[in-house]
Every structure is written in structure tokens, then in C-alpha cells.
Coordinates of C-alpha atoms and ligand atoms in Angstrom, one line a residue:
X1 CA 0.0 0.0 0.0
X2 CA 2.6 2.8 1.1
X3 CA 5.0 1.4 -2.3
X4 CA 1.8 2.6 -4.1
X5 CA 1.5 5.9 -2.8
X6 CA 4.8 6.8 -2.3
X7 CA 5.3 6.4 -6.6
X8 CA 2.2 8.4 -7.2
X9 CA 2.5 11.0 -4.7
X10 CA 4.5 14.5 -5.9
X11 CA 6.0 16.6 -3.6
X12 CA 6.8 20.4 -3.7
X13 CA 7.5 23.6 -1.7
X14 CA 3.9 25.8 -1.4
X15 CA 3.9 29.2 -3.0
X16 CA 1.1 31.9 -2.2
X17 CA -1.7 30.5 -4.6
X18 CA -1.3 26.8 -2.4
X19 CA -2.6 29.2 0.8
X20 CA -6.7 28.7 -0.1
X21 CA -5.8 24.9 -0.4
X22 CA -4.1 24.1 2.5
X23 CA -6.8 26.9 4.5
X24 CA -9.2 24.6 2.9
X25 CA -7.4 21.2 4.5
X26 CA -7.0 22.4 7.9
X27 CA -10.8 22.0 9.2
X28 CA -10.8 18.2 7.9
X29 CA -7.4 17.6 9.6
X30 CA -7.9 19.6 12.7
X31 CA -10.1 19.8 15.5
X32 CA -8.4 23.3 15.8
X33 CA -7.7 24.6 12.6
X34 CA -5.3 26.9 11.4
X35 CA -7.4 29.8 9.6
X36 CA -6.4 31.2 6.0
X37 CA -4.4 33.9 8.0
X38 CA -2.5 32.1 10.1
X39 CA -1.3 29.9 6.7
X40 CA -0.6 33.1 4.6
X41 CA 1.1 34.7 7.8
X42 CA 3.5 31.7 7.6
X43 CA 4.1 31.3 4.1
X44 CA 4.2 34.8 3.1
X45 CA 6.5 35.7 5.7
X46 CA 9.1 33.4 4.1
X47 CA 10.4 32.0 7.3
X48 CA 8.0 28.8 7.3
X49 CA 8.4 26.6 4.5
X50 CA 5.6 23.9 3.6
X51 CA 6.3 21.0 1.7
X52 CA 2.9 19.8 0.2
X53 CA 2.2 16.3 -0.9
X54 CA -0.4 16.0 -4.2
X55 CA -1.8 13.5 -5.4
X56 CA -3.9 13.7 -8.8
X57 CA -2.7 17.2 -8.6
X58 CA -4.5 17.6 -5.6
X59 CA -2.8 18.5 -2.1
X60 CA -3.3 15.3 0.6
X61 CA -0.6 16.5 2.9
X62 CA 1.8 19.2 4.1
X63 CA 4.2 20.1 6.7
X64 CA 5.2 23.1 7.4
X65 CA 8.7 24.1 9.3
X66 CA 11.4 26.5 9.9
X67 CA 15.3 26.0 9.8
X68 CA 16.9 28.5 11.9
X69 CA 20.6 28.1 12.3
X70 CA 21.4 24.7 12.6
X71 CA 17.8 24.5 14.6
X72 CA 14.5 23.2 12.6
X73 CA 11.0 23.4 14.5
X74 CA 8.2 21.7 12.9
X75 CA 5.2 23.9 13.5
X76 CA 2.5 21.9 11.4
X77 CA 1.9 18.6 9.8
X78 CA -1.0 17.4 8.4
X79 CA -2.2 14.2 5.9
X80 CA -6.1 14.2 5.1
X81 CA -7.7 11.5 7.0
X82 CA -8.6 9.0 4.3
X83 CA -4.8 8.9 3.3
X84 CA -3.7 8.0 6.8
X85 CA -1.9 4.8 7.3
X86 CA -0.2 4.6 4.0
X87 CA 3.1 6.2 5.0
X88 CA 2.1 9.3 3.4
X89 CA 3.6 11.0 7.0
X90 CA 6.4 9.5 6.6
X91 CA 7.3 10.5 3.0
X92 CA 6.6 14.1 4.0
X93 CA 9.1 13.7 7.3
X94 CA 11.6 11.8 5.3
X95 CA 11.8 14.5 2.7
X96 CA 12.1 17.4 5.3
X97 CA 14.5 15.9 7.4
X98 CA 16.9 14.7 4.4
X99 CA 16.7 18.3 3.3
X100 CA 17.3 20.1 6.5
X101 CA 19.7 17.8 7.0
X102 CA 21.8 19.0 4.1
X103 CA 21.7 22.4 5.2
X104 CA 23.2 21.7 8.7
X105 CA 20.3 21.3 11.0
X106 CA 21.0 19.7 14.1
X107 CA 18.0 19.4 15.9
X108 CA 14.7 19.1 15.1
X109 CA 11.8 19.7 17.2
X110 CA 7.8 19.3 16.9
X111 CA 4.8 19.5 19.7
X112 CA 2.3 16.1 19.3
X113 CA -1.2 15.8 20.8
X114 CA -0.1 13.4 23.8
X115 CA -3.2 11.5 22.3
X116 CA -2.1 11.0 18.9
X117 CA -0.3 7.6 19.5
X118 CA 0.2 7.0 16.1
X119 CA 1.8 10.3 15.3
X120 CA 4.1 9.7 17.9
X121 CA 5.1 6.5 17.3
X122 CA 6.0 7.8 13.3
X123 CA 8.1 10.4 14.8
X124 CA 9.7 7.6 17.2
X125 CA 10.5 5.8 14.2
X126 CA 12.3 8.9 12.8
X127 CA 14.6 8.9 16.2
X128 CA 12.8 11.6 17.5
X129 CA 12.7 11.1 21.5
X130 CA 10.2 12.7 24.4
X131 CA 11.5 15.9 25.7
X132 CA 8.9 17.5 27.6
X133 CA 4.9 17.9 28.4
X134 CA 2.9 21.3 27.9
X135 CA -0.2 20.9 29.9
X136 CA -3.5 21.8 28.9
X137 CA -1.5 23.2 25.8
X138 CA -4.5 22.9 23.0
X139 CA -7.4 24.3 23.1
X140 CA -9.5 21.5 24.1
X141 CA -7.3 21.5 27.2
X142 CA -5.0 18.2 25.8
X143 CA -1.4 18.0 26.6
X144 CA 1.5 18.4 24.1
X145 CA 4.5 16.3 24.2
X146 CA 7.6 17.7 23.0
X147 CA 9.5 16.1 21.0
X148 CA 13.4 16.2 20.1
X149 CA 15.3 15.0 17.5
X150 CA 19.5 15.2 17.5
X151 CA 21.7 14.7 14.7
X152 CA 24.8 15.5 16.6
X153 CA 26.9 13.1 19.3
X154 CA 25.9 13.9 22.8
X155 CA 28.9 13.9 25.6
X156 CA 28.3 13.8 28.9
X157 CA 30.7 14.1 31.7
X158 CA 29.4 12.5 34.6
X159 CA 30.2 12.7 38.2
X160 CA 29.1 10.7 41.3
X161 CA 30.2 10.3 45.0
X162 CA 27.2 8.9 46.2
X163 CA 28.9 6.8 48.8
X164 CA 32.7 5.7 49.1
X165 CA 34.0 5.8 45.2
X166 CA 34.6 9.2 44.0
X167 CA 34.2 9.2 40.3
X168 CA 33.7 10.9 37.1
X169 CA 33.1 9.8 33.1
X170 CA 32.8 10.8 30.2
X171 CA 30.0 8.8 28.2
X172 CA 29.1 9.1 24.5
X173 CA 25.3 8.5 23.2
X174 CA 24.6 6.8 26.5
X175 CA 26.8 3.7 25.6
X176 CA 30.5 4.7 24.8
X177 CA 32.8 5.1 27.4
X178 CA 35.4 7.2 26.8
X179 CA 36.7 7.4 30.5
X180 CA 36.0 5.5 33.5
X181 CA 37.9 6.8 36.7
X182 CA 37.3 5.7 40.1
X183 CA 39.2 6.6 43.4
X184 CA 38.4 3.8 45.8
X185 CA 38.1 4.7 49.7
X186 CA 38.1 0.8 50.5
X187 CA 41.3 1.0 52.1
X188 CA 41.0 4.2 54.3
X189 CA 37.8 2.8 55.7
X190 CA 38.7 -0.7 55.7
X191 CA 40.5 0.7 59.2
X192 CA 37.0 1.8 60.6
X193 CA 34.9 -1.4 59.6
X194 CA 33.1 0.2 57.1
X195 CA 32.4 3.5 55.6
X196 CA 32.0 6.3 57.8
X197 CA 30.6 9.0 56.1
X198 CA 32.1 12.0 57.0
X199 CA 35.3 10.8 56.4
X200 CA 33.9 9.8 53.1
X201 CA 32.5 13.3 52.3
X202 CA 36.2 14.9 53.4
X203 CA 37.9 12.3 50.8
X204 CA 35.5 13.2 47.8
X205 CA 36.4 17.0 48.7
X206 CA 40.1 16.3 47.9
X207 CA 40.1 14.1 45.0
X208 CA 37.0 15.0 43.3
X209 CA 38.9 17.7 40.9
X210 CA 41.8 15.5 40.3
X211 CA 39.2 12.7 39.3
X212 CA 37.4 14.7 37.3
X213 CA 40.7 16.2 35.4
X214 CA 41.2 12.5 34.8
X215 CA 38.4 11.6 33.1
X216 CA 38.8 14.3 31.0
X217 CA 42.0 13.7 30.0
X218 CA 42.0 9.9 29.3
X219 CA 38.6 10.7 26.9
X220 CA 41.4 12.7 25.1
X221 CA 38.4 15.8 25.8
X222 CA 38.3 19.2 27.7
X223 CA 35.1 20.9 28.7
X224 CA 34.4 22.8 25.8
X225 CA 33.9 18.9 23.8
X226 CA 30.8 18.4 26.7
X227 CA 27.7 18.7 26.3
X228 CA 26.1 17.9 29.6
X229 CA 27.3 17.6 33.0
X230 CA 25.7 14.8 35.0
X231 CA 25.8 14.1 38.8
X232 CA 24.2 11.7 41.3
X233 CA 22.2 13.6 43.8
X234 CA 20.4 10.9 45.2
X235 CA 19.7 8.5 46.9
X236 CA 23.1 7.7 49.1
X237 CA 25.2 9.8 52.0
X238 CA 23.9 13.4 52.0
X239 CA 27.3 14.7 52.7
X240 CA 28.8 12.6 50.2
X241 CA 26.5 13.5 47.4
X242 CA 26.6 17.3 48.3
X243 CA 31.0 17.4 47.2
X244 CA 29.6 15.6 44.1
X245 CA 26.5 18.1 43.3
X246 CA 28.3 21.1 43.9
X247 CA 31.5 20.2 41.6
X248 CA 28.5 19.5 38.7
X249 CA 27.2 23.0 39.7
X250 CA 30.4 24.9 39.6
X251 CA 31.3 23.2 36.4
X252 CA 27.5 24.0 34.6
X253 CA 28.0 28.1 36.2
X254 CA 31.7 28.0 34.9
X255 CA 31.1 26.7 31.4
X256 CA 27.6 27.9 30.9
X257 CA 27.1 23.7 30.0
X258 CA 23.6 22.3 31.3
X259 CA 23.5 20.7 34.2
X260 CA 21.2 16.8 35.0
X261 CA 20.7 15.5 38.1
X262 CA 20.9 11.5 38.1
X263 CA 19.0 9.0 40.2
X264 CA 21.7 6.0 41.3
X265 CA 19.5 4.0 41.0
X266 CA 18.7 4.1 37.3
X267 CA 22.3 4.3 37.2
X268 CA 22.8 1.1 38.2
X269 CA 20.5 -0.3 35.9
X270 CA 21.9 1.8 33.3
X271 CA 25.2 -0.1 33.4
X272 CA 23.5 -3.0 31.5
X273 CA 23.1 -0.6 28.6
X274 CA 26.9 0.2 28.5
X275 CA 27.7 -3.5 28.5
X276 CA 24.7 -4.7 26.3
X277 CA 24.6 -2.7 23.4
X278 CA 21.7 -4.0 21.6
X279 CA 19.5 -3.9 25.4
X280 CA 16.5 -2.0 25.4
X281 CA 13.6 -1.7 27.4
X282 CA 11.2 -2.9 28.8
X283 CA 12.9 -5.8 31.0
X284 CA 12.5 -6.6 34.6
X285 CA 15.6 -5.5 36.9
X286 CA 17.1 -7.0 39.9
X287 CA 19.0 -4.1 41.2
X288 CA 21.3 -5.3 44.6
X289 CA 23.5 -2.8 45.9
X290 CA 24.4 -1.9 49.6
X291 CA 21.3 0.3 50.0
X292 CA 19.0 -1.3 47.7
X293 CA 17.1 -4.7 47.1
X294 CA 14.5 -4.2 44.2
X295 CA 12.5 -5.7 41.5
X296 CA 11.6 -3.2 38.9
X297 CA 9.8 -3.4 35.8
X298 CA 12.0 -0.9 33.4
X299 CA 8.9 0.9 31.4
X300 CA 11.4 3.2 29.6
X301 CA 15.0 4.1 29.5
X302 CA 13.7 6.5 32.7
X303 CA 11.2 5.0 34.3
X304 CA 10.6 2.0 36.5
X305 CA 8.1 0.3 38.2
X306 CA 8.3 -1.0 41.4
X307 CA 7.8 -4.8 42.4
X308 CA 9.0 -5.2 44.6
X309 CA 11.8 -4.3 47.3
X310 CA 13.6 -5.6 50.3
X311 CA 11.5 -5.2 53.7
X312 CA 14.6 -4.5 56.2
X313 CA 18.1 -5.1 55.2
X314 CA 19.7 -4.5 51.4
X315 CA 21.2 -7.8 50.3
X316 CA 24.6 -5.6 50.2
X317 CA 24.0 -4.6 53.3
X318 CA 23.7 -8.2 54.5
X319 CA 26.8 -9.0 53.6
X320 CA 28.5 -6.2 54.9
X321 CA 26.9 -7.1 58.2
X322 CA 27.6 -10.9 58.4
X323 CA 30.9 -10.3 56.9
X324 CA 31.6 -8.2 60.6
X325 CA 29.9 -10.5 62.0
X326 CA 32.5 -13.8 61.0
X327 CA 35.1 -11.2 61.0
X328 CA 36.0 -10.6 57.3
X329 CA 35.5 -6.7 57.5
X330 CA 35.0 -4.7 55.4
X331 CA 34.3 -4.7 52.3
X332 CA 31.9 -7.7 53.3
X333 CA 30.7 -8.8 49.5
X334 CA 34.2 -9.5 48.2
X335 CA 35.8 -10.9 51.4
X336 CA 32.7 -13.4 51.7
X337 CA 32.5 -14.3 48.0
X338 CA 36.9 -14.9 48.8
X339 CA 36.2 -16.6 51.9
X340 CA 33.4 -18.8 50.7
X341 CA 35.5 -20.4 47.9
X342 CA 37.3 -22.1 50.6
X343 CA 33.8 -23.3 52.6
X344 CA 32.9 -26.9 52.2
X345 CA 29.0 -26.9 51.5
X346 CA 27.6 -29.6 53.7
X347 CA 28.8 -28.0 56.7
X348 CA 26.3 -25.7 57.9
X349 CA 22.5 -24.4 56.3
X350 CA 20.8 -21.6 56.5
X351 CA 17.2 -20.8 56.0
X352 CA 15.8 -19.5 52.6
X353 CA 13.2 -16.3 53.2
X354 CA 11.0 -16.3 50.7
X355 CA 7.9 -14.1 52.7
X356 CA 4.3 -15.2 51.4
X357 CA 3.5 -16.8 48.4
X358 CA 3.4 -14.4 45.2
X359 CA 5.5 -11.5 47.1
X360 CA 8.4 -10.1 45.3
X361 CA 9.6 -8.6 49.0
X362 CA 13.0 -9.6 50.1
X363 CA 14.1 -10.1 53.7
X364 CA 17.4 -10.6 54.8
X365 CA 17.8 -9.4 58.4
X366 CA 16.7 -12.8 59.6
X367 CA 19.5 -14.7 58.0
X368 CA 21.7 -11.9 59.4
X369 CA 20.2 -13.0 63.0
X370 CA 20.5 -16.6 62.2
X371 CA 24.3 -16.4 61.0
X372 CA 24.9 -14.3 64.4
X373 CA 23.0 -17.1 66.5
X374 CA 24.5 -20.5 64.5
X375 CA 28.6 -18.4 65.6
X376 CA 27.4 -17.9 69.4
X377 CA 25.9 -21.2 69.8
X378 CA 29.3 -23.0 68.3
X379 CA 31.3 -20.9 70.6
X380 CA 29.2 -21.7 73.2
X381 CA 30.1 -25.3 72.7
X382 CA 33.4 -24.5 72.4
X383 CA 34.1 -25.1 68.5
X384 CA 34.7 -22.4 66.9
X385 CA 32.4 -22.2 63.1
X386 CA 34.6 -22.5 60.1
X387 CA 34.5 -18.6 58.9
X388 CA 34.9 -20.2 54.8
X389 CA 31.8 -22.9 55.8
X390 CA 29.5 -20.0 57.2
X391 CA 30.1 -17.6 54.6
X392 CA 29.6 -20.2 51.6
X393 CA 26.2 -20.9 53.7
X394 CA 25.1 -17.5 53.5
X395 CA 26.2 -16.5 50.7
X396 CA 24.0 -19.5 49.0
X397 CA 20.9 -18.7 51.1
X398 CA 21.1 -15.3 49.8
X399 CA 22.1 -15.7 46.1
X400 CA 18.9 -18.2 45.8
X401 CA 16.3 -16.2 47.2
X402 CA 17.6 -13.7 45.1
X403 CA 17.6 -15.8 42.0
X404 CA 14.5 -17.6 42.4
X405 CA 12.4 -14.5 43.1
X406 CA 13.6 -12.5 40.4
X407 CA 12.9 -15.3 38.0
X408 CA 9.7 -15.8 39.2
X409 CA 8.8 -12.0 38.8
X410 CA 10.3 -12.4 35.2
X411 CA 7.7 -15.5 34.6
X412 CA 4.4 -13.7 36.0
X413 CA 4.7 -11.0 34.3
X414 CA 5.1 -12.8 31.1
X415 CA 8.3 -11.3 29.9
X416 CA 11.5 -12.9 28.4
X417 CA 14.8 -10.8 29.8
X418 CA 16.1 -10.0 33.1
X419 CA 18.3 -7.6 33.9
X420 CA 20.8 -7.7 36.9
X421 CA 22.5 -4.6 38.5
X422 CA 24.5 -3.3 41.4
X423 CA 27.1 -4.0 43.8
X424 CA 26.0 -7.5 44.6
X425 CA 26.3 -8.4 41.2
X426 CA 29.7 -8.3 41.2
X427 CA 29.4 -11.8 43.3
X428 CA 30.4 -14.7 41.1
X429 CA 28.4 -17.3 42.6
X430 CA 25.4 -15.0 42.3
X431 CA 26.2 -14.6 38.2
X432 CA 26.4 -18.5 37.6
X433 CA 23.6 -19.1 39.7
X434 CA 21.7 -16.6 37.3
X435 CA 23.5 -18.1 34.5
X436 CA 22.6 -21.4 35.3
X437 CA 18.6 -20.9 36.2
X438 CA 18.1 -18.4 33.2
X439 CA 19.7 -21.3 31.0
X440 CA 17.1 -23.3 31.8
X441 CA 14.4 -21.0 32.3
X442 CA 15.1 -20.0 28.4
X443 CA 15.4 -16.0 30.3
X444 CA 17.3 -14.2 28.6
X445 CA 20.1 -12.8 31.3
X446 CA 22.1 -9.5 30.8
X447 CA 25.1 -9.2 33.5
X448 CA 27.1 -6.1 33.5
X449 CA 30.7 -6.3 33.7
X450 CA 32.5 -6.5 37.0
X451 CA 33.7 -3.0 37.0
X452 CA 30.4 -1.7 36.3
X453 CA 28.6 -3.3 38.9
X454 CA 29.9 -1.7 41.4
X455 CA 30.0 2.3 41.9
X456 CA 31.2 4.1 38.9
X457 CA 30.0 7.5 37.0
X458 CA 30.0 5.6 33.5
X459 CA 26.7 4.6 34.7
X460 CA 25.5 7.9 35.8
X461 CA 26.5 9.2 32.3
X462 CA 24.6 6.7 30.3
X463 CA 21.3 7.4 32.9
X464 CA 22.0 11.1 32.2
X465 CA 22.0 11.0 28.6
X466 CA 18.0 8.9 28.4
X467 CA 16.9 11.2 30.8
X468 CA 18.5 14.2 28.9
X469 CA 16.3 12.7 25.6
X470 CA 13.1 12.3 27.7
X471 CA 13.6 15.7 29.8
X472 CA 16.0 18.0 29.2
X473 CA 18.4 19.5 31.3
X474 CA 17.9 20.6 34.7
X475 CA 19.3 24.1 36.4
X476 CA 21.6 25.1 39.2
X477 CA 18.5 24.7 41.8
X478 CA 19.6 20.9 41.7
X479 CA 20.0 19.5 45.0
X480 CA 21.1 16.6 46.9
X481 CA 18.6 13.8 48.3
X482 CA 19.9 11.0 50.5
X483 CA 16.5 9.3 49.5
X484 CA 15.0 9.3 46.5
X485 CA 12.0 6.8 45.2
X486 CA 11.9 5.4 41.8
Ligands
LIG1 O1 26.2 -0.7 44.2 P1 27.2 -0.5 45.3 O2 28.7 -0.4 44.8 O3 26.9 0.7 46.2 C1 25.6 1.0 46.6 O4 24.9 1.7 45.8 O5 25.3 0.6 47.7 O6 27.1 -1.8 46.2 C2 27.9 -2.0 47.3 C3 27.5 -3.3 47.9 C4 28.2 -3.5 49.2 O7 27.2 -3.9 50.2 C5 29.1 -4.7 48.9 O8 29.3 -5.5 50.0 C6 28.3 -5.4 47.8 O9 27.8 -4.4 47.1 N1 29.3 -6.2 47.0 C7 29.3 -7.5 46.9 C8 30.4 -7.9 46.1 N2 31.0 -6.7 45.7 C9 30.3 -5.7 46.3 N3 28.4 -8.4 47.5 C10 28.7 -9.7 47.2 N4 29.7 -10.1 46.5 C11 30.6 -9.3 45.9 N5 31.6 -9.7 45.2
LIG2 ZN1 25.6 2.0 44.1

């Protein structure tokens, strides 16, 4: 149907005699019409240029837009109704963007009724992306979506100091790391037994500039080649995410560059996307870091839906805790993951939590109590627990619950790829556990690399830069939040 069409349909610019015609389309396009006026204003005044689609030397379509600079807004596009549905849209949009294209335009950008679904979707197909909403902005009180299209690279430099890793990034297009740097604190808190955080905030203070110089450098970039500044501002230590916020700041007032806030969070999640090229949602997401247990249906590149989350302890945090507990220190994940390889696995069991029936929930502090309870009681009786056999025991109660229950979610909900993310998944018995179960399950598993697992600003960058597409840029009232929901 469209093949036919597109050989019979011509296309020209309008000239003043086209202005009766397309006056004449707009009431059976348009529930709000452009008068006669409002067309010869346009096309008169030179600025607006409408290409017109006829067919049987009759006009069937238009758009009209403008190219300023390297900028091209598309003010008005319309196909009659009874030639909708046969690509005639997209011949017009092909045509114009092809064209401005040629003469340097760099973005494009158009207002859709939020309703028209399939408008949207044509211009989706066209790599345009959401970039805002303008309430109530017709006249029958319907929203507008805004819509963005970029023909240019976009480089963020990304910062984050959410907890005990001061880092920075630069990212290309949300996949392309240029630079990764990350200044680890493990060893100046591994004295404390764990991360105390304002020692943590004073250690971002003094390396945050020298991290940030870093990532510049190794992209082979300076600041005039960004494009965005990104930075974590939530959720994590308040004083910690305050050194990273107000670099970002300083940098976005100092350079005039625009400024995003990111949520960790999606971060996390975001990782996948650096490591899976081709990954896109929707897809459920396990995200297990130190502060964080959750199941989350990813809608969109920027917005998840909650399924469910842990109901007292982070599985990270577990860890952590039982790894003081046997007396591995800190950092608990790694030294138990270290210590467990060494545990012989009929030694001792622990309890699975799996909460009722049909709950995605998570619990974890009982296993914490149980670990602390099985130590005393062999003291007690005077033989000391095996450290290896009690960490390989917990570590396996843990890594199932959080394999079985993510799989499960992936299953009810009828979907086909699960996502893992965060610190936790850094563990390796927890990635051939998933390996193994989504093998069989026919899931299809996405695991991001080691390094990005953990806390990076590669991640941040790659959130920034969806977010960036969906929302724009934020201003230098961003704050810091040391909890943030979804
Ligand atoms: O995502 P992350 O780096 O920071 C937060 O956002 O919290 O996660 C840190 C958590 C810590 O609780 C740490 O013990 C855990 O991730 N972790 C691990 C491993 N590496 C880090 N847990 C188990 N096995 C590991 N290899
Ligand atoms: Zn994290």
C-alpha cells in the first residue's frame, strides 16, 4: 500500500496560490484549525516553508517548518484523514528531514497531541525522542509532548560520589565510554569497619577535581567537547552526594554547559546498557547494591516500576553485616564471596526467606540473626564455626532467594529478559547461579561487567544521557537527596 502511494504521490514547496488549499485542509485535519491567516502569515513571511504532498494534482498532505541556524521546529503537519496509514507522513518527514539535514540542522523539534499515539510513534520511528509535556496546551485542554530529534553526538561528563567511590566519566550517546575513573576509599575505611561517612565526604572534597581532570584527559576531551554535566544527587550519604552536586554546579556556572541531576538508581540499571549494546527496554531488573534490594519493571529508559523491594536489610547490606559478624571486614561482599570459595558446603545451612507466596519482597535481616545465632551457639560449645563454611552458607541462602524471586517475577509477568545490577552483582556465585537458572528458564540474562557493577559514574553518564532525551536539562537549583524513590 505505502509502495503505491509513495510512486504516485509528488512533492513540492507551497507558494502563495497553495494558501486557499491548505486553508481549505486544515478543518478536515484539525479539531483546531489553522485559519487562511494564520497559513498566509506563515508562508508569506518566508520564514516557514511547507512542503505539500499531491496527489492527482490535488494537495493530501503538508508540513510546514522552519530552519533557523542549525535548529528546525516543525510547526504543522497534516495528511487528510482517508490517506492516513499509507506512509504518506512518513514521506513528507523523510523529505524534510533529508533536506534540512543537508543544510546543517542539528535538531529538530515538533509538539504532538499526547493522544495522537500513532503520530508519535511515526516520529519515534524517525529517532525523535520525548523531551517534555505542555499541559493543557491545546485548546480543548489536551497535553503536548515535546519532541526532540538530535543529529549530533551527545557527551556527557558525569560525576558521582554517592557513597565511598569518588568518580567521574565521560560517556558518549549513553553507551561509549570514553573514561571511566574511580578513586576507591576501601582502604581508608577498611581501618573503621566500614564506611563512615564523614570521612567519606572529606575524601571526595580532595580528589574529586583531580578525578574529574582524569576523566577528561584519558577521553582525550576538555570541557568545551561536553555537552552535559551529569551528577548523582540521590539516593546515598547526604554529605557525600553534596562534594559531588556542587562540583557538577560549579562546572555547569563556569562553562555555561547544562546541568542533569541522576538518580543512582537508574544508574545502576543503566550499566546494562553500556555492556549490552543492543538492550532495550522494557525488561525486569534486579538491582542489589548496599542500600538497595529491588524488582523493577524498566517501562522506559527512565522510568521503572516498582515490584517489589527488600523489607529491612539491602542484600549488600547483608553482607556487609555478616561479613563483621564472621570477622571478614570490610568490604563484606568480596571478602565473603573470597572466603566462601574455601567453605565446604555440607557443613552448615541456613534458612531461605522467601515471605508469602506471590510476594516479590525480600528479607534478609533474619538470616543476618541466624548467622549471628549458628557463631554464638558454636562458641558456646566451644568449637569455633569454620568462617569459609558460614560464609559459603550464607552467601547461597542469599544468592537463591535472590535468583529464584527475580525469575519468578520475570515469569508472571510474562516477559523474556532479566536484567541484573549493582554491587552485589559483582558476586560470582550470584552470576552463575543466574547463568545457570536463566539457561534453563530459556530468560534471557544481561550481567554487567565487574567494573560496572559496582559504583562508577559511567553509569550515571549513560542514565544522564535517556533522561537528557526524555527531559531536558535541569538548572543550578539541583540539590542533593539521600533518599530518593523510583
Ligand atoms: O552498588 P554498590 O557499589 O553501592 C551502593 O549503591 O550501595 O554496592 C555496594 C554493595 C556492598 O554492600 C558490597 O558488599 C556489595 O555491594 N558487593 C558484593 C560484592 N561486591 C560488592 N556483594 C557480594 N559479592 C561481591 N563480590
Ligand atoms: Zn551503588
Amino acid at each position: 500500500m505505502s509502495e503505491d502511494i509513495r510512486n504516485k504521490i509528488s512533492l513540492r514547496y507551497a507558494t502563495s496560490e497553495d494558501i486557499e488549499s491548505i486553508a481549505a485542509l486544515e478543518p478536515l485535519i484539525f479539531i483546531d484549525p489553522w485559519s487562511e491567516e494564520m497559513i498566509r502569515g506563515d508562508i508569506e513571511a518566508k520564514i516557514t516553508k511547507y512542503l505539500v504532498a499531491e496527489l492527482d494534482e490535488k494537495i493530501i498532505g503538508y508540513l510546514g517548518y522552519w530552519l533557523v541556524i542549525d535548529e528546525c521546529s516543525i510547526n504543522n503537519v497534516g495528511v487528510l484523514p482517508e490517506y492516513r496509514r499509507k506512509g504518506l507522513g512518513s514521506i513528507i518527514l523523510e523529505k524534510v528531514l533529508k533536506e534540512t539535514e543537508t543544510l546543517g540542522a542539528k535538531t529538530w523539534v515538533l509538539e504532538v497531541r499526547a493522544g495522537n499515539d500513532p503520530a508519535i510513534s511515526l516520529y519515534e520511528k524517525y529517532g525523535f525522542s520525548r523531551a517534555g509535556l505542555r499541559k493543557r496546551y491545546y485548546e480543548n485542554g489536551e497535553d503536548a509532548i515535546t519532541m526532540i530529534r538530535y543529529n549530533k553526538d551527545i557527551t556527557v561528563l558525569a560525576i558521582e560520589s554517592s557513597c565511598d567511590e569518588t568518580a567521574a566519566a565521560v560517556v558518549r550517546n549513553g553507551r561509549e565510554v570514553l573514561s571511566n575513573i574511580i578513586s576507591s576509599q576501601i582502604s581508608i575505611h577498611t581501618e573503621y569497619g566500614g564506611v563512615v561517612p564523614e570521612i567519606a565526604s572529606r575524601h571526595h572534597l580532595t580528589n574529586i577535581n583531580g578525578v574529574i581532570d582524569k576523566a577528561l584527559k584519558e577521553a582525550n576531551t576538555t570541557l568545551d567537547d561536553i555537552d552535559l554535566i551529569a551528577v548523582t544527587n540521590g539516593p546515598g550519604l547526604i554529605g557525600a552526594l553534596v562534594i559531588g552536586v556542587s562540583a557538577a554546579k560549579g562546572l555547569s556556572f563556569a562553562t555555561g554547559k547544562p546541568i542533569i541531576g541522576v538518580n543512582h538508581m537508574y544508574g545502576h540499571i543503566s550499566s546494562n546498557f553500556i555492556s549490552y549494546p543492543e538492550l532495550e527496554p522494557p525488561f525486569v531488573c534486579l538491582v542489589v547494591s548496599g542500600g538497595h534490594t529491588s524488582l523493577v519493571r524498566m517501562e522506559s529508559y527512565t522510568k521503572a516500576t516498582l515490584i517489589g523491594s527488600t523489607r529491612d536489610d539491602a542484600a549488600g547490606e547483608a553482607f556487609d553485616k555478616v561479613a563483621r559478624v564472621i570477622g571478614l571486614g570490610y568490604p563484606g561482599g568480596p571478602k565473603i564471596e573470597n572466603a566462601a570459595k574455601k567453605g565446604n558446603p555440607d557443613a552448615v545451612y541456613f534458612k531461605r526467606v522467601y515471605l508469602e507466596k506471590g510476594s516479590f519482597d525480600f528479607s534478609f535481616s533474619g538470616i543476618k540473626t541466624a548467622v549471628l545465632n549458628y557463631v554464638n551457639s558454636e562458641r558456646q560449645k566451644g568449637s569455633a564455626p569454620r568462617t569459609e563454611d558460614v560464609a559459603l552458607a550464607f552467601q547461597d541462602a542469599v544468592v537463591e532467594v535472590l535468583v529464584e524471586k527475580a525469575i519468578d517475577a520475570v515469569k508472571s509477568l510474562g516477559e523474556n529478559k532479566l536484567v541484573i545490577a549493582g554491587g552485589v552483582s559483582a558476586n560470582g556465585r550470584l552470576r552463575n547461579e543466574f547463568e545457570k537458572r536463566c539457561a534453563e528458564e530459556k530468560i534471557e540474562l544481561f550481567l554487567p561487567e565487574k567494573i560496572l557493577c559496582t559504583d562508577n559514574a559511567a553509569m550515571i553518564g549513560s542514565a544522564a544521557y535517556y533522561k537528557y532525551l526524555e527531559e531536558g536539562a535541569g538548572d543550578l537549583s539541583l540539590d542533593a537527596y539521600a533518599d530518593i524513590d523510583w
